[in-house]
Amino acid sequence: MKRVWLALQRRWWQHKTHYAPLKALLSEPLSRTEFADTRYVVIDLETTALDAGKGEIASIAWVVIEGGAIHLSQSRYYHVALEKGVGQSAVFHHLTDTDLMQGVPIEIAMSALLADLPGSTLVFHNAQLDMSFINKACRSLWGAPLLLPVEDTLQLEHKKLSRQTEMVRPGALRLFQCRQRYGLPDVSLHDALGDALATAELWLAMNG
């Protein structure tokens, strides 16, 4: 049912955008393939707030999984020039206004992302948050949201833990905590590329 609803939304929105790469993505057929045959683009954002209505994308990175393996040569990482300063988010992301003065316009980063997405399923750790920022940017730039198949390691792990216990402990769904349950080592977080790679490794472990 979710896939049918996604297809209907895509059909409606593809007529609302004049940006050819986004229109092409929304026009692609939604095919079902086995895990090893699916191309995944694992995305992570650093943002200036936890609400897309109040914050901006400060950095964005993605890692590609093809043939059941991570392809680091296809990874990308962009600092994004902000309309406002990073403010208190610098405490969490270690990004400063000076860092982002050298960032690219959001249109450049988003155009590069869309160019890597044909035939892909998106993967996030907390898709609801990151997709809210991505869709805000896509709507602002090109008049339509990015409606692609999405997998969410956080939500999948939440479902798994909920079947095992009545209550999921606070913090149990953080990326590094999820990785530990799959025997993956701790990594340095609060860097979009590091988190994208960490999520890609988790996604592979969850499907191993």
mmCIF file of C-alpha atoms in Angstrom:
data_model
loop_
_atom_site.group_PDB
_atom_site.id
_atom_site.type_symbol
_atom_site.label_atom_id
_atom_site.label_comp_id
_atom_site.label_asym_id
_atom_site.label_seq_id
_atom_site.Cartn_x
_atom_site.Cartn_y
_atom_site.Cartn_z
ATOM 1 C CA MET A 1 0.000 0.000 0.000
ATOM 2 C CA LYS A 2 2.834 2.404 0.849
ATOM 3 C CA ARG A 3 4.429 1.723 -2.530
ATOM 4 C CA VAL A 4 1.152 2.401 -4.371
ATOM 5 C CA TRP A 5 0.731 5.697 -2.504
ATOM 6 C CA LEU A 6 4.342 6.653 -3.308
ATOM 7 C CA ALA A 7 3.754 5.928 -7.004
ATOM 8 C CA LEU A 8 0.626 8.113 -7.029
ATOM 9 C CA GLN A 9 2.442 10.981 -5.327
ATOM 10 C CA ARG A 10 5.357 10.719 -7.751
ATOM 11 C CA ARG A 11 3.015 10.834 -10.742
ATOM 12 C CA TRP A 12 1.360 13.996 -9.427
ATOM 13 C CA TRP A 13 4.583 15.820 -8.497
ATOM 14 C CA GLN A 14 6.499 15.021 -11.703
ATOM 15 C CA HIS A 15 4.209 17.479 -13.484
ATOM 16 C CA LYS A 16 4.919 20.204 -10.907
ATOM 17 C CA THR A 17 8.680 20.506 -11.429
ATOM 18 C CA HIS A 18 10.501 21.829 -14.480
ATOM 19 C CA TYR A 19 13.924 20.649 -13.243
ATOM 20 C CA ALA A 20 14.781 17.796 -15.605
ATOM 21 C CA PRO A 21 16.852 15.639 -13.175
ATOM 22 C CA LEU A 22 14.100 15.697 -10.530
ATOM 23 C CA LYS A 23 11.376 15.083 -13.124
ATOM 24 C CA ALA A 24 13.370 12.095 -14.421
ATOM 25 C CA LEU A 25 13.739 10.644 -10.909
ATOM 26 C CA LEU A 26 10.017 10.990 -10.249
ATOM 27 C CA SER A 27 9.266 9.317 -13.595
ATOM 28 C CA GLU A 28 11.350 6.193 -12.935
ATOM 29 C CA PRO A 29 9.380 2.960 -12.440
ATOM 30 C CA LEU A 30 9.395 1.629 -8.880
ATOM 31 C CA SER A 31 10.907 -1.813 -9.307
ATOM 32 C CA ARG A 32 11.378 -4.453 -6.616
ATOM 33 C CA THR A 33 14.809 -6.101 -6.574
ATOM 34 C CA GLU A 34 16.765 -8.362 -4.252
ATOM 35 C CA PHE A 35 19.088 -6.724 -1.716
ATOM 36 C CA ALA A 36 22.281 -7.553 -3.634
ATOM 37 C CA ASP A 37 20.787 -6.163 -6.849
ATOM 38 C CA THR A 38 19.595 -2.883 -5.338
ATOM 39 C CA ARG A 39 21.635 0.307 -5.523
ATOM 40 C CA TYR A 40 21.473 2.129 -2.184
ATOM 41 C CA VAL A 41 22.533 5.713 -1.542
ATOM 42 C CA VAL A 42 23.117 6.189 2.191
ATOM 43 C CA ILE A 43 22.725 9.845 3.170
ATOM 44 C CA ASP A 44 23.517 11.852 6.286
ATOM 45 C CA LEU A 45 22.957 15.535 6.999
ATOM 46 C CA GLU A 46 24.211 17.941 9.609
ATOM 47 C CA THR A 47 21.647 20.675 10.230
ATOM 48 C CA THR A 48 21.425 23.867 12.254
ATOM 49 C CA ALA A 49 18.226 22.738 14.032
ATOM 50 C CA LEU A 50 16.089 19.641 14.502
ATOM 51 C CA ASP A 51 13.132 21.322 12.781
ATOM 52 C CA ALA A 52 13.300 21.856 9.016
ATOM 53 C CA GLY A 53 11.088 24.904 9.429
ATOM 54 C CA LYS A 54 13.716 26.585 11.595
ATOM 55 C CA GLY A 55 17.035 25.157 10.400
ATOM 56 C CA GLU A 56 19.184 24.669 7.330
ATOM 57 C CA ILE A 57 21.392 21.921 5.927
ATOM 58 C CA ALA A 58 24.957 22.673 7.066
ATOM 59 C CA SER A 59 26.583 19.643 5.437
ATOM 60 C CA ILE A 60 25.493 16.628 3.428
ATOM 61 C CA ALA A 61 27.275 13.405 2.548
ATOM 62 C CA TRP A 62 26.392 10.144 0.881
ATOM 63 C CA VAL A 63 27.876 6.709 0.361
ATOM 64 C CA VAL A 64 26.875 4.244 -2.368
ATOM 65 C CA ILE A 65 26.187 0.536 -1.854
ATOM 66 C CA GLU A 66 26.080 -1.629 -4.970
ATOM 67 C CA GLY A 67 26.264 -5.386 -5.230
ATOM 68 C CA GLY A 68 26.027 -5.611 -1.446
ATOM 69 C CA ALA A 69 29.280 -3.638 -0.975
ATOM 70 C CA ILE A 70 30.214 -0.057 -0.084
ATOM 71 C CA HIS A 71 31.910 1.888 -2.889
ATOM 72 C CA LEU A 72 33.895 4.645 -1.185
ATOM 73 C CA SER A 73 35.076 6.039 -4.522
ATOM 74 C CA GLN A 74 31.487 7.175 -5.126
ATOM 75 C CA SER A 75 31.097 8.932 -1.759
ATOM 76 C CA ARG A 76 30.524 12.683 -1.677
ATOM 77 C CA TYR A 77 30.707 15.302 1.102
ATOM 78 C CA TYR A 78 29.685 18.960 0.931
ATOM 79 C CA HIS A 79 29.732 21.811 3.398
ATOM 80 C CA VAL A 80 26.830 24.104 2.542
ATOM 81 C CA ALA A 81 26.917 27.898 2.651
ATOM 82 C CA LEU A 82 24.233 29.046 5.093
ATOM 83 C CA GLU A 83 21.913 32.015 5.012
ATOM 84 C CA LYS A 84 22.444 32.279 8.778
ATOM 85 C CA GLY A 85 25.332 31.242 11.044
ATOM 86 C CA VAL A 86 25.578 27.791 12.600
ATOM 87 C CA GLY A 87 24.784 29.144 16.069
ATOM 88 C CA GLN A 88 24.421 26.553 18.827
ATOM 89 C CA SER A 89 24.536 23.654 16.343
ATOM 90 C CA ALA A 90 28.321 24.099 16.237
ATOM 91 C CA VAL A 91 28.400 22.547 19.707
ATOM 92 C CA PHE A 92 27.105 19.295 18.216
ATOM 93 C CA HIS A 93 28.568 19.283 14.710
ATOM 94 C CA HIS A 94 31.908 21.059 15.266
ATOM 95 C CA LEU A 95 31.201 23.171 12.176
ATOM 96 C CA THR A 96 31.987 26.862 12.446
ATOM 97 C CA ASP A 97 30.857 29.864 10.431
ATOM 98 C CA THR A 98 34.399 29.977 9.021
ATOM 99 C CA ASP A 99 34.079 26.362 7.825
ATOM 100 C CA LEU A 100 30.837 27.111 6.058
ATOM 101 C CA MET A 101 32.038 30.335 4.456
ATOM 102 C CA GLN A 102 33.856 27.968 2.089
ATOM 103 C CA GLY A 103 30.749 25.856 1.555
ATOM 104 C CA VAL A 104 28.880 25.484 -1.715
ATOM 105 C CA PRO A 105 25.389 26.886 -2.374
ATOM 106 C CA ILE A 106 22.651 24.435 -1.422
ATOM 107 C CA GLU A 107 21.657 24.154 -5.100
ATOM 108 C CA ILE A 108 25.113 22.793 -5.994
ATOM 109 C CA ALA A 109 25.022 20.164 -3.234
ATOM 110 C CA MET A 110 21.460 19.088 -4.010
ATOM 111 C CA SER A 111 22.116 18.939 -7.763
ATOM 112 C CA ALA A 112 25.104 16.671 -7.117
ATOM 113 C CA LEU A 113 22.944 14.447 -4.913
ATOM 114 C CA LEU A 114 20.181 14.117 -7.499
ATOM 115 C CA ALA A 115 22.742 13.225 -10.167
ATOM 116 C CA ASP A 116 23.745 10.180 -8.071
ATOM 117 C CA LEU A 117 20.208 8.922 -7.402
ATOM 118 C CA PRO A 118 18.829 7.329 -10.599
ATOM 119 C CA GLY A 119 17.822 3.729 -9.931
ATOM 120 C CA SER A 120 18.501 4.054 -6.201
ATOM 121 C CA THR A 121 16.832 3.463 -2.860
ATOM 122 C CA LEU A 122 17.711 5.970 -0.133
ATOM 123 C CA VAL A 123 18.937 4.873 3.305
ATOM 124 C CA PHE A 124 19.033 7.036 6.443
ATOM 125 C CA HIS A 125 19.387 6.696 10.187
ATOM 126 C CA ASN A 126 16.313 8.794 11.044
ATOM 127 C CA ALA A 127 14.802 9.305 7.603
ATOM 128 C CA GLN A 128 11.943 11.459 8.882
ATOM 129 C CA LEU A 129 14.335 14.169 10.058
ATOM 130 C CA ASP A 130 16.735 14.153 7.120
ATOM 131 C CA MET A 131 14.040 13.852 4.453
ATOM 132 C CA SER A 132 12.209 16.845 5.918
ATOM 133 C CA PHE A 133 15.295 18.989 5.212
ATOM 134 C CA ILE A 134 15.931 17.426 1.797
ATOM 135 C CA ASN A 135 12.322 17.934 0.718
ATOM 136 C CA LYS A 136 12.335 21.496 2.004
ATOM 137 C CA ALA A 137 15.377 22.188 -0.194
ATOM 138 C CA CYS A 138 13.908 20.396 -3.233
ATOM 139 C CA ARG A 139 10.596 22.222 -2.962
ATOM 140 C CA SER A 140 12.345 25.577 -2.570
ATOM 141 C CA LEU A 141 14.718 24.993 -5.494
ATOM 142 C CA TRP A 142 12.592 22.993 -7.924
ATOM 143 C CA GLY A 143 8.994 22.984 -6.755
ATOM 144 C CA ALA A 144 8.627 19.303 -5.826
ATOM 145 C CA PRO A 145 9.770 16.899 -3.084
ATOM 146 C CA LEU A 146 12.195 14.006 -3.593
ATOM 147 C CA LEU A 147 9.909 10.967 -3.588
ATOM 148 C CA LEU A 148 12.076 7.861 -3.785
ATOM 149 C CA PRO A 149 11.969 4.530 -1.931
ATOM 150 C CA VAL A 150 13.453 4.994 1.545
ATOM 151 C CA GLU A 151 14.860 2.610 4.146
ATOM 152 C CA ASP A 152 15.444 3.769 7.721
ATOM 153 C CA THR A 153 17.871 1.868 9.951
ATOM 154 C CA LEU A 154 16.503 3.642 13.031
ATOM 155 C CA GLN A 155 12.902 2.610 12.379
ATOM 156 C CA LEU A 156 13.856 -0.935 11.432
ATOM 157 C CA GLU A 157 15.873 -1.325 14.619
ATOM 158 C CA HIS A 158 13.011 0.161 16.649
ATOM 159 C CA LYS A 159 10.637 -2.478 15.248
ATOM 160 C CA LYS A 160 13.129 -5.228 16.050
ATOM 161 C CA LEU A 161 13.675 -4.049 19.640
ATOM 162 C CA SER A 162 9.940 -3.534 20.184
ATOM 163 C CA ARG A 163 9.349 -7.194 19.392
ATOM 164 C CA GLN A 164 11.945 -8.168 22.004
ATOM 165 C CA THR A 165 10.967 -5.859 24.863
ATOM 166 C CA GLU A 166 8.015 -3.806 26.043
ATOM 167 C CA MET A 167 10.041 -0.603 26.269
ATOM 168 C CA VAL A 168 12.929 0.629 24.100
ATOM 169 C CA ARG A 169 15.468 2.319 26.381
ATOM 170 C CA PRO A 170 16.279 6.021 25.843
ATOM 171 C CA GLY A 171 19.345 6.273 23.627
ATOM 172 C CA ALA A 172 19.034 2.684 22.390
ATOM 173 C CA LEU A 173 18.377 3.849 18.836
ATOM 174 C CA ARG A 174 21.386 6.127 18.540
ATOM 175 C CA LEU A 175 23.585 5.177 15.625
ATOM 176 C CA PHE A 176 26.544 3.972 17.696
ATOM 177 C CA GLN A 177 24.266 1.952 20.017
ATOM 178 C CA CYS A 178 22.648 0.243 17.038
ATOM 179 C CA ARG A 179 26.076 -0.516 15.579
ATOM 180 C CA GLN A 180 27.217 -2.114 18.846
ATOM 181 C CA ARG A 181 24.328 -4.594 18.743
ATOM 182 C CA TYR A 182 25.599 -5.774 15.357
ATOM 183 C CA GLY A 183 29.195 -6.087 16.521
ATOM 184 C CA LEU A 184 30.377 -2.972 14.690
ATOM 185 C CA PRO A 185 33.098 -0.797 16.269
ATOM 186 C CA ASP A 186 32.518 2.700 17.581
ATOM 187 C CA VAL A 187 33.245 5.536 15.163
ATOM 188 C CA SER A 188 33.767 9.262 15.440
ATOM 189 C CA LEU A 189 30.360 10.829 14.857
ATOM 190 C CA HIS A 190 29.106 14.380 14.150
ATOM 191 C CA ASP A 191 30.603 14.399 10.663
ATOM 192 C CA ALA A 192 28.180 13.812 7.812
ATOM 193 C CA LEU A 193 30.506 11.572 5.808
ATOM 194 C CA GLY A 194 31.521 9.527 8.866
ATOM 195 C CA ASP A 195 27.884 9.048 9.830
ATOM 196 C CA ALA A 196 26.870 8.133 6.276
ATOM 197 C CA LEU A 197 29.581 5.468 6.200
ATOM 198 C CA ALA A 198 28.603 4.250 9.684
ATOM 199 C CA THR A 199 24.972 3.971 8.566
ATOM 200 C CA ALA A 200 25.992 2.124 5.395
ATOM 201 C CA GLU A 201 27.935 -0.409 7.471
ATOM 202 C CA LEU A 202 24.943 -0.818 9.781
ATOM 203 C CA TRP A 203 22.610 -1.320 6.824
ATOM 204 C CA LEU A 204 24.846 -4.072 5.449
ATOM 205 C CA ALA A 205 25.054 -5.721 8.889
ATOM 206 C CA MET A 206 21.264 -5.620 9.271
ATOM 207 C CA ASN A 207 20.894 -7.398 5.941
ATOM 208 C CA GLY A 208 23.809 -9.811 6.333
#
